[in-house]
C-alpha positions as CSV (number, residue, x, y, z in Angstrom):
1,X,19.3,39.5,-70.4
2,X,20.0,36.1,-72.0
3,X,22.9,34.3,-70.4
4,X,22.3,35.9,-67.0
5,X,21.7,33.8,-63.9
6,X,18.2,32.5,-63.3
7,X,16.1,34.4,-60.8
8,X,17.2,33.5,-57.3
9,X,20.2,31.5,-58.5
10,X,22.7,33.6,-56.7
11,X,20.9,33.1,-53.4
12,X,20.9,29.3,-53.9
13,X,24.7,29.3,-54.4
14,X,25.2,31.3,-51.3
15,X,22.9,29.0,-49.3
16,X,24.8,26.0,-50.7
17,X,28.2,27.4,-49.7
18,X,26.8,28.3,-46.2
19,X,25.5,24.8,-45.7
20,X,28.9,23.3,-46.7
21,X,30.7,25.7,-44.3
22,X,28.3,24.7,-41.5
23,X,28.9,21.0,-42.2
24,X,32.7,21.5,-42.2
25,X,32.4,23.4,-38.9
26,X,30.2,20.7,-37.4
27,X,32.6,18.0,-38.4
28,X,35.6,19.9,-36.9
29,X,33.6,20.3,-33.7
30,X,32.7,16.6,-33.7
31,X,36.4,15.6,-34.0
32,X,37.2,17.8,-31.0
33,X,34.4,16.7,-28.7
34,X,33.4,13.3,-29.9
35,X,29.9,14.5,-30.7
36,X,28.5,15.4,-34.1
37,X,25.6,17.9,-33.9
38,X,24.1,19.0,-37.2
39,X,22.6,22.5,-37.4
40,X,18.8,22.7,-38.0
41,X,17.7,22.9,-41.6
42,X,17.7,26.4,-43.1
43,X,13.9,26.6,-43.1
44,X,13.7,25.9,-39.3
45,X,12.2,28.7,-37.3
46,X,13.7,29.8,-34.0
47,X,10.8,28.1,-32.2
48,X,11.4,24.8,-34.0
49,X,15.1,25.1,-33.3
50,X,14.4,25.4,-29.5
51,X,12.2,22.3,-29.6
52,X,14.9,20.5,-31.5
53,X,17.5,21.5,-28.9
54,X,15.2,20.3,-26.1
55,X,14.8,16.9,-27.8
56,X,18.6,16.6,-28.1
57,X,19.3,17.6,-24.5
58,X,16.3,16.0,-22.8
59,X,12.5,16.0,-23.2
60,X,10.8,19.3,-22.6
61,X,8.1,19.5,-20.0
62,X,5.0,17.8,-21.3
63,X,6.9,15.9,-24.1
64,X,8.2,12.4,-24.1
65,X,11.9,11.9,-24.4
66,X,13.2,9.5,-27.1
67,X,14.6,6.2,-25.9
68,X,18.4,6.1,-25.5
69,X,20.7,3.1,-25.5
70,X,21.3,1.8,-22.0
71,X,18.5,3.9,-20.5
72,X,14.7,3.6,-20.0
73,X,12.0,6.2,-20.6
74,X,9.2,6.5,-18.1
75,X,5.8,5.6,-19.7
76,X,2.4,6.8,-18.6
77,X,1.4,5.1,-15.4
78,X,4.8,3.9,-14.5
79,X,6.5,4.7,-11.1
80,X,9.7,6.6,-11.0
81,X,11.9,7.6,-8.1
82,X,10.7,10.8,-6.5
83,X,7.3,10.7,-8.0
84,X,4.1,10.5,-6.0
85,X,3.4,6.9,-7.3
86,X,6.7,5.4,-6.2
87,X,6.8,2.0,-4.5
88,X,5.5,2.2,-0.9
89,X,8.0,2.3,1.9
90,X,7.6,1.6,5.6
91,X,6.3,4.3,7.9
92,X,8.2,5.8,10.8
93,X,7.3,8.1,13.6
94,X,4.2,8.1,15.9
95,X,1.0,6.3,14.9
96,X,-2.0,8.6,14.9
97,X,-5.7,8.0,14.2
98,X,-5.0,8.9,10.6
99,X,-3.1,5.5,10.4
100,X,-6.2,3.6,11.4
101,X,-8.9,2.0,9.1
102,X,-11.9,4.1,8.2
103,X,-15.5,3.0,7.5
104,X,-15.0,3.6,3.8
105,X,-12.9,0.5,3.6
106,X,-15.9,-1.7,4.2
107,X,-18.1,-0.4,1.3
108,X,-19.9,-1.7,-0.6
109,X,-20.2,-4.9,1.6
110,X,-21.5,-2.8,4.5
111,X,-23.5,0.4,4.5
112,X,-20.8,2.7,5.6
113,X,-23.3,5.3,6.7
114,X,-24.3,3.0,9.6
115,X,-20.7,2.5,10.9
116,X,-19.7,4.4,14.0
117,X,-16.1,4.9,15.0
118,X,-14.8,5.1,18.6
119,X,-11.1,5.6,19.5
120,X,-9.0,5.4,22.6
121,X,-5.4,5.2,23.6
122,X,-3.8,2.9,26.2
123,X,-3.6,-0.9,26.8
124,X,-6.1,-3.6,26.8
125,X,-7.2,-6.9,25.2
126,X,-6.6,-7.2,21.5
127,X,-7.8,-9.7,19.0
128,X,-6.3,-12.8,20.6
129,X,-9.0,-15.2,21.8
130,X,-9.4,-17.9,24.3
131,X,-7.7,-20.5,22.1
132,X,-4.4,-18.6,22.4
133,X,-4.9,-17.2,25.8
134,X,-6.5,-13.8,26.3
135,X,-3.9,-11.2,27.1
136,X,-3.4,-7.5,26.8
137,X,-1.1,-6.0,24.2
138,X,1.2,-4.9,27.0
139,X,1.3,-8.5,28.4
140,X,2.2,-9.9,25.0
141,X,4.8,-7.3,23.9
142,X,5.7,-5.4,27.1
143,X,5.5,-2.1,25.2
144,X,3.8,1.2,25.8
145,X,0.2,2.0,25.0
146,X,-1.5,1.7,21.5
147,X,-4.3,3.2,19.5
148,X,-7.5,1.2,19.7
149,X,-10.3,1.8,17.2
150,X,-13.7,0.2,17.2
151,X,-16.0,0.2,14.1
152,X,-19.6,-0.7,14.9
153,X,-23.2,-0.3,13.8
154,X,-24.6,0.5,17.2
155,X,-24.1,3.5,19.6
156,X,-24.1,1.1,22.5
157,X,-20.5,0.2,23.6
158,X,-19.1,-2.1,26.2
159,X,-18.8,-0.3,29.6
160,X,-15.2,-1.5,30.0
161,X,-14.0,-0.5,26.5
162,X,-15.7,2.0,24.2
163,X,-14.1,0.3,21.1
164,X,-16.1,-2.8,21.7
165,X,-19.8,-3.0,20.9
166,X,-22.2,-3.9,23.7
167,X,-23.7,-6.6,21.3
168,X,-21.1,-8.6,19.4
169,X,-23.3,-8.6,16.3
170,X,-22.9,-4.9,16.1
171,X,-19.1,-5.0,15.9
172,X,-17.8,-4.5,12.3
173,X,-14.1,-4.5,13.1
174,X,-11.5,-3.5,15.7
175,X,-8.0,-2.3,15.1
176,X,-5.0,-1.9,17.5
177,X,-1.9,-0.1,16.2
178,X,1.3,1.3,17.7
179,X,4.8,2.2,16.8
180,X,8.0,0.5,17.8
181,X,11.4,2.1,18.4
182,X,12.8,0.6,15.1
183,X,11.7,-1.2,12.0
184,X,13.3,-4.4,13.1
185,X,11.6,-4.3,16.5
186,X,8.2,-3.8,14.7
187,X,8.9,-6.9,12.6
188,X,9.7,-8.8,15.8
189,X,6.4,-7.6,17.4
190,X,4.4,-8.5,14.2
191,X,5.9,-12.0,14.2
192,X,5.0,-12.5,17.8
193,X,1.5,-11.2,17.4
194,X,1.0,-13.6,14.5
195,X,2.3,-16.5,16.5
196,X,-0.3,-15.7,19.1
197,X,-3.0,-16.5,16.5
198,X,-1.6,-19.7,15.1
199,X,-3.0,-22.0,17.8
200,X,-6.5,-20.9,16.6
201,X,-5.9,-22.6,13.3
202,X,-6.8,-25.9,15.0
203,X,-9.8,-26.5,17.2
204,X,-12.1,-29.4,18.0
205,X,-14.7,-30.1,15.3
206,X,-17.7,-27.9,15.7
207,X,-15.7,-25.0,17.2
208,X,-14.8,-21.9,15.1
209,X,-11.3,-21.9,13.6
210,X,-9.0,-19.7,11.6
211,X,-8.0,-20.7,8.1
212,X,-4.6,-20.8,6.5
213,X,-2.4,-17.7,6.5
214,X,-2.3,-15.4,3.5
215,X,0.5,-12.9,3.1
216,X,0.2,-9.5,1.5
217,X,3.5,-7.7,0.7
218,X,3.8,-4.2,-0.7
219,X,7.5,-3.8,0.1
220,X,10.0,-5.7,2.2
221,X,9.0,-3.8,5.3
222,X,5.3,-3.4,4.4
223,X,3.5,-6.7,4.9
224,X,0.4,-8.2,6.3
225,X,-0.6,-11.8,7.3
226,X,-4.3,-12.6,7.6
227,X,-6.5,-15.6,8.3
228,X,-10.2,-16.1,7.7
229,X,-12.6,-17.1,10.4
230,X,-14.7,-20.3,9.8
231,X,-17.7,-21.0,11.9
232,X,-18.1,-24.3,13.8
233,X,-20.5,-25.8,11.3
234,X,-17.7,-25.8,8.7
235,X,-15.1,-27.3,11.1
236,X,-15.6,-31.1,10.7
237,X,-11.9,-32.1,10.9
238,X,-10.4,-29.8,13.5
239,X,-9.1,-27.4,10.8
240,X,-10.6,-24.9,8.4
241,X,-12.2,-26.5,5.3
242,X,-10.5,-25.9,1.9
243,X,-12.5,-24.2,-0.8
244,X,-15.0,-22.6,1.6
245,X,-15.5,-18.9,2.1
246,X,-14.5,-17.4,5.5
247,X,-16.7,-15.1,7.6
248,X,-14.4,-12.3,8.6
249,X,-11.0,-12.9,10.0
250,X,-7.9,-11.4,11.6
251,X,-4.8,-9.7,10.2
252,X,-1.4,-8.7,11.6
253,X,0.0,-5.6,9.9
254,X,3.5,-4.1,9.8
255,X,4.7,-1.0,7.9
256,X,8.2,0.1,8.8
257,X,8.2,0.8,12.5
258,X,4.4,0.6,12.7
259,X,2.6,-2.6,13.6
260,X,-1.0,-3.6,14.4
261,X,-3.7,-6.2,14.6
262,X,-7.0,-5.9,12.7
263,X,-10.0,-8.2,13.7
264,X,-12.9,-8.2,11.2
265,X,-16.1,-9.4,12.8
266,X,-18.3,-8.6,9.8
267,X,-18.9,-11.7,7.7
268,X,-16.6,-10.9,4.8
269,X,-15.5,-13.4,2.2
270,X,-12.0,-13.9,0.8
271,X,-12.0,-11.1,-1.8
272,X,-13.5,-8.6,0.6
273,X,-11.1,-9.5,3.4
274,X,-8.1,-9.2,1.1
275,X,-9.3,-5.8,0.0
276,X,-9.8,-4.5,3.6
277,X,-6.5,-5.9,4.7
278,X,-4.7,-4.2,1.8
279,X,-6.4,-0.9,2.6
280,X,-5.5,-1.2,6.3
281,X,-1.9,-1.9,5.4
282,X,-1.6,1.0,3.0
283,X,-3.1,3.2,5.7
284,X,-0.8,2.1,8.5
């Protein structure tokens, strides 16, 4: 038996020749297609080969794809087109009560269990006050009816409008929202509604006044502008004081073809107002 091949040596030669043949075939294929794909190692199982093929052609479900030149790979928490977390876009179609602010938006600043909600549809006064001339939404915009929602802490409502509390101190907020025939018209309406409030940024000392305008923008056609309310004791110059906290405020909202006005009567500061306005905008 001396001089014979070592145990397993013949198989090693065959495997070596097979590997060389596979490399030659792969090189020939690469010259023809411009892509060089090496076969999996001899020890690779069929299951491992399938995973290797998935990695070469794209990530398998539940696995991350490797980065490729000139491309990007979604990372956990990032938004991609077609995913549920994509950037918000403006709404279209009719406004419903589902588009209006709910009591949950006011927690934890207010006990949401005490907040009652009343709705109606039609025309009527909205959040413009005497300093800008009290008018109905129809008088300002000349459009059809809108959804009115009152949020209050008392069951007693104004006999003329169930979305208004009988006692002003019980009013948490009131929202008016409607849809326009187009996104551009909704933008026009929102701009006009905001201009209605601008005169209230100046008032004689001792009179309540709106503060500077803050803009929230989720997308080009999803925006809100809001102003805080400052009580008369803080108005010593005819304008809102800088560096002081507001006590509620007003916001003009627009999302696609939807538009609205939100008046917050509850005494919320800057951070709480910003949070409520953002919630209302995302809801609209």
